[in-house]
Structure formats: C-alpha cells, structure tokens
Coordinates of C-alpha atoms in Angstrom, one line a residue:
M112 CA -93.1 -25.4 15.9
L113 CA -93.4 -23.4 12.6
S114 CA -96.1 -20.9 11.9
I115 CA -96.5 -19.8 8.2
I116 CA -98.3 -16.4 8.1
I117 CA -99.0 -15.1 5.0
P118 CA -100.5 -11.5 4.5
A119 CA -103.0 -11.6 1.1
R120 CA -104.8 -8.8 -0.4
N121 CA -106.6 -9.8 -3.7
E122 CA -104.2 -12.9 -4.0
Q123 CA -106.8 -15.3 -5.4
H124 CA -104.3 -16.1 -8.6
N125 CA -101.1 -16.4 -6.5
L126 CA -102.1 -18.4 -3.6
P127 CA -102.9 -21.7 -5.1
K128 CA -98.9 -22.3 -6.2
L129 CA -97.8 -21.1 -2.9
L130 CA -100.0 -23.1 -0.6
K131 CA -99.2 -26.2 -3.4
S132 CA -95.4 -26.0 -2.7
I133 CA -95.6 -25.7 0.9
K134 CA -98.1 -29.1 0.7
A135 CA -95.0 -30.6 -1.1
Q136 CA -92.4 -30.0 1.3
N137 CA -90.7 -32.8 3.3
I138 CA -90.9 -30.5 6.6
K139 CA -94.4 -29.7 7.6
P140 CA -95.4 -26.3 9.4
L141 CA -97.7 -26.6 12.4
E142 CA -100.0 -24.5 10.6
V143 CA -100.4 -22.1 7.6
L144 CA -102.1 -19.0 8.2
V145 CA -103.8 -16.8 5.6
I146 CA -104.4 -13.1 6.2
D147 CA -107.1 -12.0 4.0
D148 CA -106.7 -8.1 4.2
N149 CA -110.0 -6.7 2.8
S150 CA -110.0 -8.9 -0.6
E151 CA -112.4 -8.0 -3.0
D152 CA -111.6 -11.4 -4.5
G153 CA -111.8 -15.1 -3.8
T154 CA -108.5 -15.2 -1.8
G155 CA -110.2 -16.3 1.9
D156 CA -111.9 -19.2 -0.3
V157 CA -109.0 -20.4 -2.1
A158 CA -107.0 -20.3 1.0
T159 CA -109.6 -22.5 2.8
G160 CA -109.7 -24.7 -0.1
Y161 CA -106.1 -25.7 0.2
G162 CA -106.4 -26.2 4.1
A163 CA -105.2 -22.8 5.2
R164 CA -106.5 -21.2 8.1
V165 CA -108.0 -18.1 7.4
I166 CA -108.2 -14.8 9.2
R167 CA -110.3 -12.0 7.8
I168 CA -109.5 -8.3 8.2
K169 CA -113.0 -6.6 7.4
N170 CA -112.0 -3.2 8.0
D171 CA -108.8 -0.8 7.5
I172 CA -107.7 0.8 10.6
S173 CA -106.4 4.1 11.0
G174 CA -102.7 4.6 11.0
W175 CA -101.9 1.2 9.8
M176 CA -100.8 0.6 6.4
G177 CA -102.1 -2.8 5.1
K178 CA -99.3 -5.5 5.1
S179 CA -98.3 -4.5 8.5
L180 CA -101.5 -5.1 10.0
A181 CA -102.2 -8.4 8.2
C182 CA -98.5 -9.7 9.7
Y183 CA -99.5 -8.4 13.1
T184 CA -102.5 -9.9 13.0
G185 CA -101.3 -13.4 11.7
A186 CA -98.5 -13.3 14.4
K187 CA -101.0 -12.9 17.2
A188 CA -103.0 -15.8 16.1
A189 CA -100.3 -18.1 15.3
R190 CA -99.4 -20.8 17.6
G191 CA -95.7 -21.7 16.5
Q192 CA -92.8 -20.6 18.2
L193 CA -91.0 -19.9 14.9
F194 CA -93.0 -17.3 12.6
M195 CA -92.3 -17.3 8.8
F196 CA -93.8 -14.5 7.0
L197 CA -94.4 -14.9 3.3
D198 CA -95.6 -13.1 0.5
A199 CA -98.6 -14.6 -1.4
D200 CA -96.6 -14.4 -4.7
T201 CA -93.8 -16.5 -3.4
W202 CA -93.4 -20.3 -3.8
F203 CA -91.2 -22.8 -2.2
E204 CA -88.5 -24.9 -4.9
G205 CA -88.0 -28.4 -4.1
Q206 CA -86.8 -28.9 -0.2
G207 CA -86.9 -25.0 -0.2
L208 CA -88.4 -24.8 3.3
E209 CA -86.0 -27.4 4.6
K210 CA -83.1 -25.5 3.3
I211 CA -84.1 -22.4 4.7
L212 CA -84.7 -23.8 8.2
A213 CA -81.0 -25.3 7.6
C214 CA -79.7 -21.6 7.1
R215 CA -81.4 -20.3 10.1
Q216 CA -79.9 -22.8 12.4
K217 CA -76.7 -22.7 10.8
Y218 CA -76.8 -18.6 11.3
G219 CA -79.2 -18.0 14.2
G220 CA -81.2 -14.8 14.7
V221 CA -83.1 -13.5 12.2
L222 CA -83.2 -14.8 8.8
S223 CA -84.3 -12.7 5.7
I224 CA -84.3 -14.0 2.1
Q225 CA -85.1 -12.4 -1.4
P226 CA -86.7 -14.8 -3.5
Y227 CA -85.2 -15.8 -7.0
H228 CA -87.0 -13.7 -9.6
A229 CA -89.1 -15.9 -11.9
I230 CA -89.7 -13.9 -14.9
K231 CA -92.3 -14.8 -17.9
R232 CA -93.0 -11.7 -19.7
F233 CA -90.1 -9.7 -21.4
Y234 CA -91.2 -6.1 -19.7
E235 CA -90.5 -7.9 -16.3
N236 CA -86.6 -8.0 -17.3
F237 CA -87.3 -4.0 -16.7
A238 CA -86.9 -4.8 -13.0
I239 CA -83.3 -5.9 -13.3
Y240 CA -81.3 -2.7 -11.8
F241 CA -84.2 -2.5 -9.2
N242 CA -83.0 -5.9 -8.2
L243 CA -79.5 -5.6 -8.5
V244 CA -79.2 -2.1 -6.4
L245 CA -81.6 -3.5 -3.6
M246 CA -79.2 -6.7 -3.1
S247 CA -76.3 -4.3 -3.4
S248 CA -77.9 -2.1 -1.0
M249 CA -78.3 -4.5 1.6
G250 CA -74.5 -5.5 1.0
V251 CA -75.1 -8.8 -0.8
F252 CA -73.2 -7.7 -4.1
T253 CA -70.5 -5.6 -2.5
P254 CA -67.0 -6.8 -1.5
L255 CA -67.8 -5.6 1.8
Q256 CA -71.0 -7.7 2.6
K257 CA -69.4 -9.6 5.3
K258 CA -68.4 -6.0 7.3
I259 CA -71.3 -4.2 6.6
K260 CA -74.8 -4.7 8.4
P261 CA -77.8 -5.0 6.5
I262 CA -79.9 -2.0 6.1
G263 CA -82.9 -3.7 6.6
A264 CA -84.7 -6.8 5.9
F265 CA -86.1 -8.5 2.7
G266 CA -90.0 -8.5 3.1
P267 CA -91.3 -11.6 1.2
C268 CA -89.9 -13.9 3.4
L269 CA -89.0 -13.6 7.0
L270 CA -88.1 -15.9 9.5
I271 CA -88.1 -14.7 13.4
E272 CA -88.6 -16.6 16.5
R273 CA -91.9 -15.5 18.4
E274 CA -90.2 -14.1 21.4
T275 CA -87.9 -12.2 19.3
Y276 CA -90.8 -10.6 17.3
Y277 CA -92.6 -9.6 20.3
K278 CA -89.6 -8.2 21.9
L279 CA -88.8 -5.7 19.0
G280 CA -92.8 -5.0 18.8
G281 CA -93.3 -6.8 15.7
H282 CA -95.3 -5.1 12.7
K283 CA -96.9 -2.8 15.3
H284 CA -93.4 -1.3 15.1
T285 CA -94.0 -0.9 11.1
R286 CA -97.5 0.0 11.1
D287 CA -97.4 3.0 9.1
R288 CA -94.6 2.3 6.9
V289 CA -94.8 1.6 3.2
L290 CA -91.5 -0.4 3.6
E291 CA -92.3 -2.4 6.7
D292 CA -89.6 -4.9 6.0
L293 CA -86.8 -2.0 5.6
A294 CA -88.3 -0.6 9.1
L295 CA -88.5 -4.0 10.8
G296 CA -84.9 -5.1 9.4
Q297 CA -83.4 -1.6 11.0
K298 CA -85.0 -2.3 14.4
I299 CA -83.5 -5.7 14.5
V300 CA -80.2 -4.6 13.7
K301 CA -80.4 -1.8 16.5
A302 CA -81.4 -4.2 18.6
G303 CA -78.3 -6.0 18.3
I304 CA -79.9 -9.2 17.2
P305 CA -77.9 -11.0 14.5
L306 CA -80.1 -10.6 10.6
T307 CA -78.8 -12.1 7.6
C308 CA -79.8 -11.3 4.3
L309 CA -79.7 -14.1 1.6
G310 CA -80.7 -14.6 -2.0
G311 CA -83.1 -17.4 -2.4
K312 CA -82.1 -19.1 -5.7
G313 CA -82.9 -23.1 -5.2
T314 CA -85.3 -22.4 -2.2
I315 CA -87.8 -20.0 -2.5
S316 CA -89.1 -17.9 -5.9
F317 CA -91.5 -15.1 -6.8
R318 CA -92.7 -13.4 -9.9
M319 CA -92.8 -9.8 -9.4
Y320 CA -95.4 -7.7 -10.6
P321 CA -97.3 -10.0 -13.4
Q322 CA -99.9 -7.5 -13.7
G323 CA -98.2 -5.1 -16.2
L324 CA -95.4 -2.7 -16.4
K325 CA -97.8 -0.2 -14.7
E326 CA -97.8 -2.5 -11.4
L327 CA -94.1 -3.0 -11.9
V328 CA -93.4 1.0 -11.9
N329 CA -95.8 2.0 -8.9
G330 CA -94.4 -1.2 -7.1
F331 CA -90.8 0.0 -7.1
A332 CA -91.8 4.0 -6.6
K333 CA -93.6 3.6 -3.8
G334 CA -90.8 3.2 -1.5
F335 CA -87.6 4.0 -3.6
S336 CA -86.6 7.1 -2.0
T337 CA -87.2 5.3 1.5
G338 CA -84.7 2.8 0.5
A339 CA -82.3 5.2 -0.7
K340 CA -82.3 7.0 2.6
A341 CA -81.7 4.3 4.5
T342 CA -79.1 2.6 2.6
S343 CA -75.2 3.2 4.0
I344 CA -73.1 5.6 2.6
I345 CA -70.5 3.1 1.5
N346 CA -73.2 1.1 -0.4
I347 CA -74.5 4.4 -1.7
I348 CA -70.6 5.0 -3.0
L349 CA -70.3 1.8 -4.5
V350 CA -73.6 1.7 -6.1
V351 CA -73.2 5.2 -7.8
L352 CA -69.6 4.5 -8.8
W353 CA -71.0 1.2 -10.4
I354 CA -73.8 2.8 -12.1
S355 CA -71.7 5.9 -13.6
A356 CA -69.6 3.2 -14.9
A357 CA -72.2 2.3 -17.1
F358 CA -72.1 5.7 -19.1
F359 CA -68.2 5.2 -19.9
P360 CA -68.5 3.4 -23.0
A361 CA -70.8 6.0 -24.4
T362 CA -68.5 8.9 -23.5
A363 CA -65.5 6.7 -25.1
I364 CA -67.6 6.0 -28.5
S365 CA -68.5 9.5 -28.9
E366 CA -64.8 10.7 -28.1
A367 CA -63.4 8.0 -30.7
A368 CA -66.3 9.3 -33.3
S369 CA -65.0 12.9 -32.9
S370 CA -61.0 12.2 -32.9
Q371 CA -61.3 9.1 -35.1
N372 CA -59.0 7.1 -32.7
I373 CA -59.5 3.3 -33.1
W374 CA -58.2 2.4 -29.8
I375 CA -60.7 4.7 -28.0
L376 CA -63.4 3.0 -29.9
A377 CA -62.0 -0.5 -29.3
A378 CA -61.6 0.6 -25.5
G379 CA -65.3 1.7 -25.2
I380 CA -66.8 -1.1 -27.1
G381 CA -64.8 -3.7 -25.1
F382 CA -66.0 -1.9 -21.8
Y383 CA -69.6 -2.0 -22.9
L384 CA -69.7 -5.7 -23.5
A385 CA -67.7 -6.3 -20.4
Y386 CA -70.3 -4.3 -18.3
G387 CA -73.1 -5.7 -19.7
A388 CA -71.8 -9.3 -19.1
Q389 CA -71.0 -8.4 -15.7
T390 CA -74.8 -7.0 -15.5
I391 CA -76.6 -10.3 -16.8
W392 CA -74.0 -12.6 -14.9
M393 CA -74.9 -10.8 -11.5
A394 CA -78.7 -10.5 -12.4
R395 CA -78.6 -14.6 -13.2
K396 CA -78.0 -15.1 -9.6
I397 CA -81.0 -13.7 -8.6
G398 CA -83.5 -14.0 -11.3
N399 CA -83.7 -15.6 -14.7
F400 CA -83.2 -12.3 -16.8
H401 CA -83.0 -12.6 -20.2
I402 CA -79.6 -12.0 -22.0
T403 CA -81.1 -9.0 -23.6
A404 CA -81.0 -6.9 -20.5
G405 CA -77.3 -7.3 -20.7
I406 CA -76.8 -6.4 -24.2
L407 CA -79.2 -3.7 -24.2
Y408 CA -78.3 -2.3 -20.6
P409 CA -78.3 1.3 -21.4
V410 CA -82.2 1.1 -22.0
F411 CA -82.9 -0.8 -18.8
L412 CA -80.6 1.6 -16.5
V413 CA -82.3 4.9 -18.2
F414 CA -85.7 3.1 -16.8
F415 CA -84.2 2.5 -13.9
I416 CA -83.1 6.0 -13.4
A417 CA -86.1 7.5 -14.7
I418 CA -88.7 5.8 -12.1
F419 CA -86.0 7.0 -9.4
M420 CA -86.4 10.4 -10.1
W421 CA -90.1 10.1 -10.4
S422 CA -90.1 8.6 -6.9
I423 CA -88.3 11.4 -5.5
I424 CA -90.8 13.8 -7.1
M425 CA -93.8 12.3 -5.9
M426 CA -92.2 12.4 -2.7
I427 CA -91.4 15.7 -2.4
L428 CA -94.9 16.7 -3.9
G429 CA -96.5 14.2 -1.3
K430 CA -98.4 12.5 -4.0
K431 CA -99.8 9.1 -3.9
I432 CA -100.0 6.0 -6.1
S433 CA -102.5 3.2 -6.5
W434 CA -101.2 0.0 -4.6
K435 CA -103.5 -3.1 -4.1
N436 CA -106.4 -0.7 -4.7
R437 CA -105.2 1.4 -1.9
K438 CA -103.8 5.0 -2.0
V439 CA -100.2 5.1 -1.1
K440 CA -98.1 7.9 -0.4
V441 CA -94.6 7.5 -1.8
N442 CA -92.1 8.2 1.1

C-alpha cells in the first residue's frame, strides 16, 4: 500500500515526465498525491490531468519552509502504509519503482536514493564536484562507507513506513530547515532506525537546475555550509585530502618549469591525467557528465570552491537568496 507524495511549486514543466513514468511502472501505487505549494503556474491543473490527487496549499505558514510543509501536508492526507516522497523533477527508469521497493525489502528501515543526474546542457556539468562531494559526505564513495552511518538522507527520493514517519515527527521536525532531508536523516539515525543511502542509476533520474547557471549556484549555495557542518570528521578529512590532491599536478609542473626536471614534469602530467580520469569515472556512476569535466577538472573544482566560499560568506552575513520565488536564508 504505497502512497507517492510529490511536493511541487511551479513544476508544470517537470511533472508530466514524472507522472508518465509512474503510470508506466509494472507496480502501481495506491495513490499519487501532488502537493501544490502556492504555485504561480499550472502545476495543479497539470497534475490533475495526469490523474494525480492534488492538494493545494494556499498560504505560507509562518515558521515552515515550503518543502517541509508540502511533504507533511501530503503525509497527513495519504492513505498508504508506506510513503515515498519524490521531488517533482525526478522520473522513474524502466521498472525503477519495482527495483527500489526490492531494495527497501532487502535493507529494511528507511531507504534514501540520490537520482542519477541526467545532463542536457553543458553548464550542468559544473555540478560535478557538488555531486561527488555530496555522495562522499554520505559515505557512498569512501572506503569506509559500510562502517560510517549516513549524515542524513537524500531529499529527492525517500521511502519510509507511515508508522516510522510519525514516530519521528515527520517533516514537522524539519519545518524550519532549508535542508529538510539532512535534518530528517539525522533524526532517523539518532533514533537507531536503519537508513540506507544509495545512488539511483538505472532506477530513478533527475535533471538538476535546468533553468540556468544562476539556479544551479543558488540551489547549491542555499544549504552548502549546513551540509559541511553535519559531515563526519572522517569524511571531511577524506574529502579534503582528495580535493587537495587535485592541486599536486600544478605544483609539480611549476616545480618542473623552474628546475627543468623532466621527471617531475612527467609525474605532474601523469597525476593530472590520472586524477581527471578518476574524477570522470566516479562522476559517471552518478550522472552522464561530459568527459570535458574530467579533462578540465581544475576549472570545475575552482567553481566548486568559489561557491562553497560564497555560501559561507552569505551565512556569516545572514543574507538570503532567491529560491522558487521565495527568499531563503543561507544556513
């Protein structure tokens, strides 16, 4: 008895692909609920046209962030014993829902999936290090991933039993959080409930920030510093060491130029090629990133560091950014 709950704000362009993919699955959910969160477009009408049950939130409620309110509203209206929260920009691959439910049966507890990143335009490749660091901070790309508990859950796809959801307080617990997935995941882990975080290749995909580079920057900046603060010290060390290693080729090549040492130059070039190859190899597991992102990895890495620093500055200054036509404080 599965209820699919889709929080949606101004998602009329994304919903058709998701709702079509749900209809194409072998396993049919009990219901599909689209929570129209004060949309200014035809989100609700589109959802109704595809047979979804639409619940409209007409006013912002003080103290609640938009997505948390939409998710909680959907949960209260849902009839299933199993909740699946899906972002509106996701879609299932062939038999994806069936595979996800099989994984949940295998692992038990709560299942959280980061969708495979489907890239359409070149600028979207600038998300490469954000995705790699996100997966690494969760422990997915580290040697210790089976020994370290996740720091949170992935927000785009979360599968949880009704009883567990309400036992934890659901999204009411995360009502004032920008990164509601992180806060809810922490609550799950703290309660001793098994939480499994997986990549979605072959099961569920999404396209991140299709509206342009500005949307990508704001999307990652709004909660970057919060995610960094929540990451375990071991994972932070591993990520920092890996990122720091990226600067070795530049150091080696510079040293070779001053000393005219061909062996140091060869080592620098070799390490550059190896690091770039490793970067694109890992990235291809979580999205169809272009090989250019590996060949020119320093450009994409500098972009990542710049946004990270900007996020910290915005947090310190208490500034807000525009997100889904709302002002969101960076935290």
